[in-house]
Amino acid sequence: AVQLVESGGGSVQAGGSLRLSCASSGYISSRHCMAWFRQAPGKEREGVAGIRFRGSTINYADSVKGRFTLSQDNATNTLYLQMNSLQPEDTAMYYCAARATWAACRPENIAAFDYWGQGTQVTVSS
């Protein structure tokens, strides 16, 4: 099994920044893709960004390109999401997820992700 724990959420004003963390443990390896998803109240969950565990190719949703940056620390098995120029529409619960696949690590096909963290809330005020 794979365990994922998110942290780093909070409340900021529009234009501000936050860095989210996802600590992974268990039987996770380069066969897994990791991704960030988000879900606002009353809306469907949507993809944010994805990367292969220990990999380097990143896939971003169009809505966050140029503002969000995905990275990972191989020494600590921690995935990060640096969020800059935050806007009210970024307000959502942010989730870290993982799945076993050799396909490209795009933040889509939510049903295929087997492992999920508990989520961390991000609130952006205008």
Short mmCIF file of N, CA, C and O in Angstrom, two decimals:
data_model
loop_
_atom_site.label_atom_id
_atom_site.label_comp_id
_atom_site.label_asym_id
_atom_site.label_seq_id
_atom_site.Cartn_x
_atom_site.Cartn_y
_atom_site.Cartn_z
N ALA A 1 0.84 -1.19 0.00
CA ALA A 1 0.00 0.00 0.00
C ALA A 1 0.87 1.25 0.00
O ALA A 1 2.06 1.19 0.34
N VAL A 2 0.28 2.36 -0.42
CA VAL A 2 0.95 3.65 -0.45
C VAL A 2 0.19 4.61 0.45
O VAL A 2 -1.04 4.67 0.41
N GLN A 3 0.91 5.34 1.28
CA GLN A 3 0.30 6.33 2.15
C GLN A 3 0.73 7.73 1.72
O GLN A 3 1.90 7.96 1.42
N LEU A 4 -0.23 8.66 1.70
CA LEU A 4 0.03 10.03 1.27
C LEU A 4 -0.57 10.99 2.30
O LEU A 4 -1.71 10.82 2.72
N VAL A 5 0.22 11.99 2.69
CA VAL A 5 -0.24 12.98 3.66
C VAL A 5 0.10 14.38 3.16
O VAL A 5 1.27 14.71 2.99
N GLU A 6 -0.93 15.21 2.94
CA GLU A 6 -0.73 16.58 2.47
C GLU A 6 -0.63 17.55 3.65
O GLU A 6 -1.17 17.30 4.73
N SER A 7 0.04 18.67 3.39
CA SER A 7 0.13 19.74 4.37
C SER A 7 0.48 21.04 3.63
O SER A 7 0.83 21.02 2.46
N GLY A 8 0.38 22.16 4.33
CA GLY A 8 0.78 23.43 3.77
C GLY A 8 -0.33 24.36 3.33
O GLY A 8 -0.08 25.49 2.92
N GLY A 9 -1.57 23.91 3.40
CA GLY A 9 -2.69 24.75 3.01
C GLY A 9 -2.91 25.88 4.00
O GLY A 9 -2.33 25.91 5.08
N GLY A 10 -3.75 26.84 3.61
CA GLY A 10 -4.03 27.98 4.47
C GLY A 10 -4.84 29.02 3.74
O GLY A 10 -5.34 28.78 2.63
N SER A 11 -4.96 30.19 4.35
CA SER A 11 -5.70 31.32 3.76
C SER A 11 -4.74 32.43 3.37
O SER A 11 -3.90 32.83 4.17
N VAL A 12 -4.87 32.91 2.13
CA VAL A 12 -4.02 34.00 1.63
C VAL A 12 -4.86 34.98 0.82
O VAL A 12 -5.97 34.66 0.39
N GLN A 13 -4.31 36.17 0.61
CA GLN A 13 -4.96 37.16 -0.24
C GLN A 13 -4.58 36.92 -1.69
O GLN A 13 -3.55 36.30 -1.99
N ALA A 14 -5.41 37.39 -2.61
CA ALA A 14 -5.13 37.26 -4.04
C ALA A 14 -3.75 37.82 -4.34
O ALA A 14 -3.38 38.89 -3.86
N GLY A 15 -2.99 37.08 -5.16
CA GLY A 15 -1.63 37.47 -5.49
C GLY A 15 -0.59 36.84 -4.61
O GLY A 15 0.61 36.92 -4.91
N GLY A 16 -1.02 36.19 -3.54
CA GLY A 16 -0.10 35.57 -2.60
C GLY A 16 0.37 34.20 -3.05
O GLY A 16 0.01 33.71 -4.12
N SER A 17 1.19 33.55 -2.20
CA SER A 17 1.77 32.25 -2.53
C SER A 17 1.63 31.27 -1.38
O SER A 17 1.54 31.65 -0.21
N LEU A 18 1.62 29.99 -1.73
CA LEU A 18 1.62 28.90 -0.77
C LEU A 18 2.42 27.75 -1.37
O LEU A 18 2.48 27.60 -2.59
N ARG A 19 3.03 26.93 -0.52
CA ARG A 19 3.68 25.71 -0.98
C ARG A 19 3.06 24.52 -0.27
O ARG A 19 3.13 24.41 0.96
N LEU A 20 2.48 23.62 -1.03
CA LEU A 20 1.88 22.42 -0.49
C LEU A 20 2.89 21.28 -0.51
O LEU A 20 3.72 21.20 -1.41
N SER A 21 2.80 20.38 0.47
CA SER A 21 3.68 19.22 0.54
C SER A 21 2.85 17.95 0.57
O SER A 21 1.76 17.92 1.13
N CYS A 22 3.39 16.89 -0.02
CA CYS A 22 2.77 15.57 0.01
C CYS A 22 3.85 14.56 0.39
O CYS A 22 4.73 14.27 -0.41
N ALA A 23 3.77 14.05 1.60
CA ALA A 23 4.73 13.06 2.07
C ALA A 23 4.22 11.67 1.72
O ALA A 23 3.11 11.31 2.07
N SER A 24 5.04 10.88 1.00
CA SER A 24 4.64 9.54 0.60
C SER A 24 5.46 8.48 1.33
O SER A 24 6.62 8.69 1.68
N SER A 25 4.84 7.33 1.55
CA SER A 25 5.52 6.21 2.19
C SER A 25 4.86 4.91 1.74
O SER A 25 3.84 4.92 1.07
N GLY A 26 5.47 3.79 2.10
CA GLY A 26 4.94 2.50 1.69
C GLY A 26 5.59 2.02 0.41
O GLY A 26 6.71 2.40 0.08
N TYR A 27 4.87 1.19 -0.34
CA TYR A 27 5.42 0.57 -1.54
C TYR A 27 5.25 1.45 -2.78
O TYR A 27 4.57 1.08 -3.74
N ILE A 28 5.88 2.60 -2.76
CA ILE A 28 5.83 3.51 -3.89
C ILE A 28 7.18 3.47 -4.61
O ILE A 28 8.24 3.39 -3.98
N SER A 29 7.14 3.51 -5.96
CA SER A 29 8.35 3.42 -6.77
C SER A 29 8.15 4.16 -8.08
O SER A 29 7.13 4.81 -8.30
N SER A 30 9.13 4.02 -8.99
CA SER A 30 9.06 4.69 -10.28
C SER A 30 7.94 4.16 -11.17
O SER A 30 7.66 4.74 -12.22
N ARG A 31 7.30 3.06 -10.79
CA ARG A 31 6.15 2.56 -11.55
C ARG A 31 4.90 3.40 -11.28
O ARG A 31 3.90 3.24 -11.96
N HIS A 32 4.97 4.29 -10.29
CA HIS A 32 3.84 5.13 -9.92
C HIS A 32 3.92 6.53 -10.50
O HIS A 32 5.00 7.11 -10.59
N CYS A 33 2.76 7.05 -10.87
CA CYS A 33 2.60 8.46 -11.17
C CYS A 33 2.04 9.13 -9.92
O CYS A 33 1.25 8.52 -9.18
N MET A 34 2.43 10.37 -9.71
CA MET A 34 1.89 11.15 -8.61
C MET A 34 1.29 12.42 -9.18
O MET A 34 1.78 12.96 -10.17
N ALA A 35 0.23 12.90 -8.56
CA ALA A 35 -0.44 14.08 -9.09
C ALA A 35 -1.16 14.85 -8.00
O ALA A 35 -1.48 14.31 -6.93
N TRP A 36 -1.42 16.12 -8.29
CA TRP A 36 -2.24 16.97 -7.44
C TRP A 36 -3.58 17.20 -8.13
O TRP A 36 -3.63 17.48 -9.33
N PHE A 37 -4.65 17.07 -7.36
CA PHE A 37 -6.00 17.38 -7.81
C PHE A 37 -6.59 18.41 -6.85
O PHE A 37 -6.09 18.58 -5.74
N ARG A 38 -7.66 19.07 -7.26
CA ARG A 38 -8.34 20.00 -6.37
C ARG A 38 -9.84 19.93 -6.59
O ARG A 38 -10.30 19.58 -7.66
N GLN A 39 -10.58 20.27 -5.55
CA GLN A 39 -12.03 20.24 -5.63
C GLN A 39 -12.63 21.40 -4.84
O GLN A 39 -12.43 21.50 -3.63
N ALA A 40 -13.34 22.28 -5.53
CA ALA A 40 -14.02 23.40 -4.91
C ALA A 40 -15.43 22.96 -4.51
O ALA A 40 -15.97 22.02 -5.09
N PRO A 41 -16.05 23.63 -3.53
CA PRO A 41 -17.39 23.26 -3.10
C PRO A 41 -18.38 23.27 -4.26
O PRO A 41 -18.45 24.22 -5.03
N GLY A 42 -19.14 22.18 -4.40
CA GLY A 42 -20.14 22.08 -5.44
C GLY A 42 -19.61 21.78 -6.83
O GLY A 42 -20.39 21.74 -7.78
N LYS A 43 -18.30 21.58 -6.97
CA LYS A 43 -17.71 21.31 -8.28
C LYS A 43 -17.04 19.95 -8.32
O LYS A 43 -16.75 19.35 -7.28
N GLU A 44 -16.80 19.45 -9.53
CA GLU A 44 -16.12 18.18 -9.71
C GLU A 44 -14.63 18.33 -9.42
O GLU A 44 -14.06 19.42 -9.57
N ARG A 45 -14.00 17.24 -9.02
CA ARG A 45 -12.57 17.26 -8.78
C ARG A 45 -11.84 17.42 -10.12
O ARG A 45 -12.22 16.80 -11.12
N GLU A 46 -10.80 18.25 -10.15
CA GLU A 46 -10.06 18.50 -11.38
C GLU A 46 -8.56 18.33 -11.17
O GLU A 46 -8.04 18.55 -10.07
N GLY A 47 -7.86 17.98 -12.24
CA GLY A 47 -6.43 17.79 -12.17
C GLY A 47 -5.68 19.10 -12.13
O GLY A 47 -6.12 20.11 -12.68
N VAL A 48 -4.52 19.10 -11.48
CA VAL A 48 -3.66 20.28 -11.37
C VAL A 48 -2.32 20.04 -12.04
O VAL A 48 -1.91 20.78 -12.94
N ALA A 49 -1.60 19.00 -11.63
CA ALA A 49 -0.29 18.69 -12.19
C ALA A 49 0.09 17.26 -11.86
O ALA A 49 -0.35 16.71 -10.85
N GLY A 50 0.94 16.64 -12.71
CA GLY A 50 1.36 15.28 -12.48
C GLY A 50 2.82 15.04 -12.84
O GLY A 50 3.39 15.74 -13.69
N ILE A 51 3.45 14.05 -12.19
CA ILE A 51 4.85 13.71 -12.42
C ILE A 51 5.07 12.25 -12.02
O ILE A 51 4.38 11.74 -11.14
N ARG A 52 6.03 11.58 -12.65
CA ARG A 52 6.37 10.23 -12.23
C ARG A 52 7.24 10.28 -10.97
O ARG A 52 8.09 11.16 -10.83
N PHE A 53 7.02 9.34 -10.06
CA PHE A 53 7.85 9.23 -8.87
C PHE A 53 9.29 9.03 -9.31
O PHE A 53 9.59 8.13 -10.09
N ARG A 54 10.18 9.90 -8.86
CA ARG A 54 11.60 9.92 -9.24
C ARG A 54 11.82 10.47 -10.65
O ARG A 54 12.94 10.50 -11.14
N GLY A 55 10.75 10.89 -11.32
CA GLY A 55 10.84 11.39 -12.68
C GLY A 55 11.05 12.89 -12.75
O GLY A 55 11.25 13.57 -11.73
N SER A 56 10.99 13.44 -13.98
CA SER A 56 11.24 14.86 -14.18
C SER A 56 10.24 15.54 -15.12
O SER A 56 10.11 16.76 -15.08
N THR A 57 9.55 14.77 -15.96
CA THR A 57 8.59 15.35 -16.88
C THR A 57 7.30 15.71 -16.15
O THR A 57 6.69 14.85 -15.52
N ILE A 58 6.89 16.97 -16.24
CA ILE A 58 5.73 17.47 -15.52
C ILE A 58 4.62 17.84 -16.50
O ILE A 58 4.87 18.45 -17.54
N ASN A 59 3.40 17.49 -16.15
CA ASN A 59 2.23 17.85 -16.93
C ASN A 59 1.33 18.73 -16.08
O ASN A 59 0.89 18.33 -15.01
N TYR A 60 1.06 19.95 -16.58
CA TYR A 60 0.23 20.91 -15.87
C TYR A 60 -1.11 21.12 -16.55
O TYR A 60 -1.20 21.07 -17.78
N ALA A 61 -2.13 21.39 -15.75
CA ALA A 61 -3.40 21.82 -16.30
C ALA A 61 -3.22 23.24 -16.84
O ALA A 61 -2.42 24.02 -16.30
N ASP A 62 -3.93 23.58 -17.91
CA ASP A 62 -3.79 24.90 -18.51
C ASP A 62 -4.07 26.04 -17.53
O ASP A 62 -3.45 27.10 -17.61
N SER A 63 -4.98 25.81 -16.60
CA SER A 63 -5.38 26.85 -15.67
C SER A 63 -4.29 27.27 -14.69
O SER A 63 -4.38 28.34 -14.08
N VAL A 64 -3.24 26.45 -14.54
CA VAL A 64 -2.19 26.77 -13.57
C VAL A 64 -0.82 26.96 -14.20
O VAL A 64 0.13 27.30 -13.49
N LYS A 65 -0.69 26.77 -15.49
CA LYS A 65 0.60 26.94 -16.16
C LYS A 65 1.13 28.35 -15.98
O LYS A 65 0.41 29.32 -16.14
N GLY A 66 2.40 28.45 -15.61
CA GLY A 66 3.02 29.75 -15.40
C GLY A 66 2.86 30.27 -13.99
O GLY A 66 3.52 31.25 -13.62
N ARG A 67 2.00 29.64 -13.19
CA ARG A 67 1.78 30.09 -11.82
C ARG A 67 2.17 29.03 -10.79
O ARG A 67 2.67 29.37 -9.72
N PHE A 68 1.91 27.77 -11.11
CA PHE A 68 2.21 26.67 -10.19
C PHE A 68 3.44 25.90 -10.67
O PHE A 68 3.65 25.74 -11.88
N THR A 69 4.22 25.38 -9.74
CA THR A 69 5.40 24.59 -10.08
C THR A 69 5.43 23.31 -9.25
O THR A 69 5.38 23.36 -8.02
N LEU A 70 5.52 22.17 -9.93
CA LEU A 70 5.58 20.87 -9.27
C LEU A 70 7.04 20.45 -9.12
O LEU A 70 7.84 20.65 -10.03
N SER A 71 7.39 19.86 -8.00
CA SER A 71 8.74 19.36 -7.79
C SER A 71 8.69 18.24 -6.77
O SER A 71 7.67 18.02 -6.11
N GLN A 72 9.80 17.50 -6.62
CA GLN A 72 9.86 16.46 -5.61
C GLN A 72 11.26 16.31 -5.07
O GLN A 72 12.25 16.55 -5.76
N ASP A 73 11.35 15.90 -3.81
CA ASP A 73 12.60 15.66 -3.13
C ASP A 73 12.76 14.15 -3.00
O ASP A 73 12.05 13.52 -2.20
N ASN A 74 13.67 13.56 -3.77
CA ASN A 74 13.84 12.11 -3.76
C ASN A 74 14.36 11.58 -2.42
O ASN A 74 14.10 10.44 -2.06
N ALA A 75 15.11 12.40 -1.71
CA ALA A 75 15.68 11.97 -0.44
C ALA A 75 14.61 11.76 0.64
O ALA A 75 14.76 10.90 1.51
N THR A 76 13.54 12.53 0.57
CA THR A 76 12.49 12.46 1.58
C THR A 76 11.16 11.93 1.05
O THR A 76 10.19 11.85 1.80
N ASN A 77 11.11 11.59 -0.24
CA ASN A 77 9.88 11.10 -0.87
C ASN A 77 8.73 12.10 -0.69
O ASN A 77 7.60 11.73 -0.39
N THR A 78 9.05 13.37 -0.89
CA THR A 78 8.07 14.43 -0.72
C THR A 78 7.80 15.14 -2.05
O THR A 78 8.73 15.55 -2.74
N LEU A 79 6.54 15.28 -2.38
CA LEU A 79 6.10 15.99 -3.57
C LEU A 79 5.64 17.39 -3.15
O LEU A 79 4.95 17.54 -2.15
N TYR A 80 6.03 18.42 -3.92
CA TYR A 80 5.68 19.79 -3.60
C TYR A 80 4.87 20.44 -4.71
O TYR A 80 5.03 20.10 -5.89
N LEU A 81 4.04 21.38 -4.33
CA LEU A 81 3.32 22.20 -5.30
C LEU A 81 3.48 23.65 -4.86
O LEU A 81 2.86 24.09 -3.89
N GLN A 82 4.35 24.40 -5.55
CA GLN A 82 4.54 25.81 -5.28
C GLN A 82 3.48 26.59 -6.05
O GLN A 82 3.42 26.50 -7.27
N MET A 83 2.66 27.35 -5.35
CA MET A 83 1.56 28.07 -5.96
C MET A 83 1.80 29.57 -5.80
O MET A 83 1.82 30.09 -4.68
N ASN A 84 1.98 30.26 -6.92
CA ASN A 84 2.19 31.71 -6.93
C ASN A 84 1.03 32.40 -7.64
O ASN A 84 0.27 31.77 -8.37
N SER A 85 0.92 33.70 -7.43
CA SER A 85 -0.13 34.51 -8.06
C SER A 85 -1.51 33.89 -7.87
O SER A 85 -2.31 33.79 -8.80
N LEU A 86 -1.79 33.47 -6.64
CA LEU A 86 -3.05 32.81 -6.35
C LEU A 86 -4.24 33.74 -6.55
O LEU A 86 -4.17 34.93 -6.25
N GLN A 87 -5.32 33.18 -7.05
CA GLN A 87 -6.54 33.91 -7.32
C GLN A 87 -7.70 33.22 -6.61
O GLN A 87 -7.61 32.04 -6.26
N PRO A 88 -8.82 33.93 -6.38
CA PRO A 88 -9.96 33.33 -5.69
C PRO A 88 -10.44 32.03 -6.33
O PRO A 88 -10.89 31.13 -5.61
N GLU A 89 -10.34 31.89 -7.64
CA GLU A 89 -10.76 30.67 -8.32
C GLU A 89 -9.87 29.46 -8.00
O GLU A 89 -10.20 28.34 -8.36
N ASP A 90 -8.74 29.69 -7.34
CA ASP A 90 -7.88 28.60 -6.91
C ASP A 90 -8.33 28.01 -5.58
O ASP A 90 -7.78 27.00 -5.13
N THR A 91 -9.31 28.63 -4.94
CA THR A 91 -9.83 28.14 -3.66
C THR A 91 -10.41 26.75 -3.83
O THR A 91 -11.29 26.53 -4.66
N ALA A 92 -9.91 25.80 -3.05
CA ALA A 92 -10.35 24.40 -3.16
C ALA A 92 -9.64 23.56 -2.11
O ALA A 92 -8.69 24.00 -1.47
N MET A 93 -10.13 22.33 -1.96
CA MET A 93 -9.40 21.32 -1.20
C MET A 93 -8.42 20.68 -2.18
O MET A 93 -8.82 20.24 -3.26
N TYR A 94 -7.14 20.66 -1.82
CA TYR A 94 -6.12 20.09 -2.70
C TYR A 94 -5.71 18.71 -2.21
O TYR A 94 -5.40 18.52 -1.03
N TYR A 95 -5.70 17.74 -3.13
CA TYR A 95 -5.40 16.35 -2.81
C TYR A 95 -4.17 15.85 -3.56
O TYR A 95 -3.99 16.16 -4.74
N CYS A 96 -3.37 15.05 -2.90
CA CYS A 96 -2.26 14.34 -3.52
C CYS A 96 -2.74 12.93 -3.82
O CYS A 96 -3.47 12.33 -3.01
N ALA A 97 -2.37 12.38 -4.98
CA ALA A 97 -2.81 11.05 -5.36
C ALA A 97 -1.70 10.30 -6.10
O ALA A 97 -0.77 10.90 -6.62
N ALA A 98 -1.82 8.96 -6.15
CA ALA A 98 -0.83 8.13 -6.84
C ALA A 98 -1.51 6.95 -7.52
O ALA A 98 -2.54 6.47 -7.07
N ARG A 99 -0.91 6.48 -8.62
CA ARG A 99 -1.40 5.30 -9.33
C ARG A 99 -0.23 4.57 -9.97
O ARG A 99 0.78 5.19 -10.32
N ALA A 100 -0.35 3.27 -10.14
CA ALA A 100 0.68 2.46 -10.80
C ALA A 100 0.38 2.41 -12.29
O ALA A 100 -0.65 1.89 -12.71
N THR A 101 1.28 2.97 -13.09
CA THR A 101 1.12 2.98 -14.54
C THR A 101 2.41 3.41 -15.21
O THR A 101 3.21 4.15 -14.63
N TRP A 102 2.63 2.93 -16.46
CA TRP A 102 3.76 3.40 -17.26
C TRP A 102 3.32 4.39 -18.33
O TRP A 102 4.11 4.80 -19.18
N ALA A 103 2.06 4.77 -18.29
CA ALA A 103 1.55 5.80 -19.18
C ALA A 103 2.05 7.16 -18.72
O ALA A 103 2.56 7.30 -17.61
N ALA A 104 1.91 8.17 -19.58
CA ALA A 104 2.32 9.52 -19.22
C ALA A 104 1.58 9.98 -17.97
O ALA A 104 0.40 9.69 -17.80
N CYS A 105 2.26 10.70 -17.10
CA CYS A 105 1.69 11.10 -15.81
C CYS A 105 0.91 12.40 -15.90
O CYS A 105 1.34 13.43 -15.37
N ARG A 106 -0.23 12.33 -16.56
CA ARG A 106 -1.10 13.48 -16.66
C ARG A 106 -2.09 13.48 -15.50
O ARG A 106 -2.53 12.43 -15.05
N PRO A 107 -2.47 14.67 -15.02
CA PRO A 107 -3.42 14.77 -13.90
C PRO A 107 -4.86 14.62 -14.39
O PRO A 107 -5.65 15.56 -14.37
N GLU A 108 -5.20 13.42 -14.84
CA GLU A 108 -6.51 13.13 -15.38
C GLU A 108 -6.87 11.68 -15.07
O GLU A 108 -6.08 10.97 -14.46
N ASN A 109 -8.03 11.25 -15.50
CA ASN A 109 -8.50 9.89 -15.22
C ASN A 109 -8.49 9.63 -13.71
O ASN A 109 -7.83 8.72 -13.21
N ILE A 110 -9.27 10.43 -13.00
CA ILE A 110 -9.31 10.38 -11.54
C ILE A 110 -9.61 9.00 -10.99
O ILE A 110 -9.01 8.57 -10.00
N ALA A 111 -10.51 8.27 -11.64
CA ALA A 111 -10.91 6.95 -11.16
C ALA A 111 -9.76 5.95 -11.15
O ALA A 111 -9.82 4.95 -10.43
N ALA A 112 -8.71 6.20 -11.93
CA ALA A 112 -7.58 5.28 -12.01
C ALA A 112 -6.58 5.45 -10.87
O ALA A 112 -5.72 4.60 -10.68
N PHE A 113 -6.68 6.54 -10.13
CA PHE A 113 -5.77 6.77 -9.02
C PHE A 113 -6.24 5.98 -7.80
O PHE A 113 -7.37 6.18 -7.33
N ASP A 114 -5.39 5.11 -7.31
CA ASP A 114 -5.74 4.19 -6.23
C ASP A 114 -5.50 4.75 -4.84
O ASP A 114 -6.15 4.32 -3.88
N TYR A 115 -4.55 5.65 -4.72
CA TYR A 115 -4.15 6.16 -3.41
C TYR A 115 -4.36 7.66 -3.31
O TYR A 115 -4.00 8.41 -4.22
N TRP A 116 -4.93 8.09 -2.19
CA TRP A 116 -5.25 9.50 -1.98
C TRP A 116 -4.89 9.94 -0.57
O TRP A 116 -4.99 9.17 0.39
N GLY A 117 -4.46 11.20 -0.45
CA GLY A 117 -4.25 11.79 0.85
C GLY A 117 -5.56 12.33 1.38
O GLY A 117 -6.61 12.23 0.74
N GLN A 118 -5.51 12.93 2.56
CA GLN A 118 -6.73 13.43 3.20
C GLN A 118 -7.13 14.82 2.71
O GLN A 118 -8.26 15.26 2.95
N GLY A 119 -6.24 15.51 2.02
CA GLY A 119 -6.51 16.83 1.49
C GLY A 119 -6.05 17.94 2.41
O GLY A 119 -5.95 17.78 3.62
N THR A 120 -5.76 19.11 1.81
CA THR A 120 -5.40 20.30 2.57
C THR A 120 -6.11 21.49 1.93
O THR A 120 -6.11 21.64 0.71
N GLN A 121 -6.74 22.32 2.75
CA GLN A 121 -7.58 23.41 2.25
C GLN A 121 -6.77 24.64 1.88
O GLN A 121 -5.91 25.09 2.64
N VAL A 122 -7.08 25.20 0.69
CA VAL A 122 -6.48 26.46 0.24
C VAL A 122 -7.62 27.45 0.00
O VAL A 122 -8.54 27.17 -0.75
N THR A 123 -7.54 28.60 0.66
CA THR A 123 -8.56 29.63 0.52
C THR A 123 -7.89 30.94 0.11
O THR A 123 -6.99 31.42 0.79
N VAL A 124 -8.35 31.52 -1.01
CA VAL A 124 -7.78 32.75 -1.53
C VAL A 124 -8.85 33.84 -1.51
O VAL A 124 -9.90 33.70 -2.13
N SER A 125 -8.57 34.93 -0.81
CA SER A 125 -9.51 36.04 -0.68
C SER A 125 -9.15 37.18 -1.63
O SER A 125 -7.97 37.47 -1.84
N SER A 126 -10.15 37.85 -2.18
CA SER A 126 -9.93 38.96 -3.08
C SER A 126 -9.71 40.25 -2.31
O SER A 126 -9.99 40.33 -1.10
#
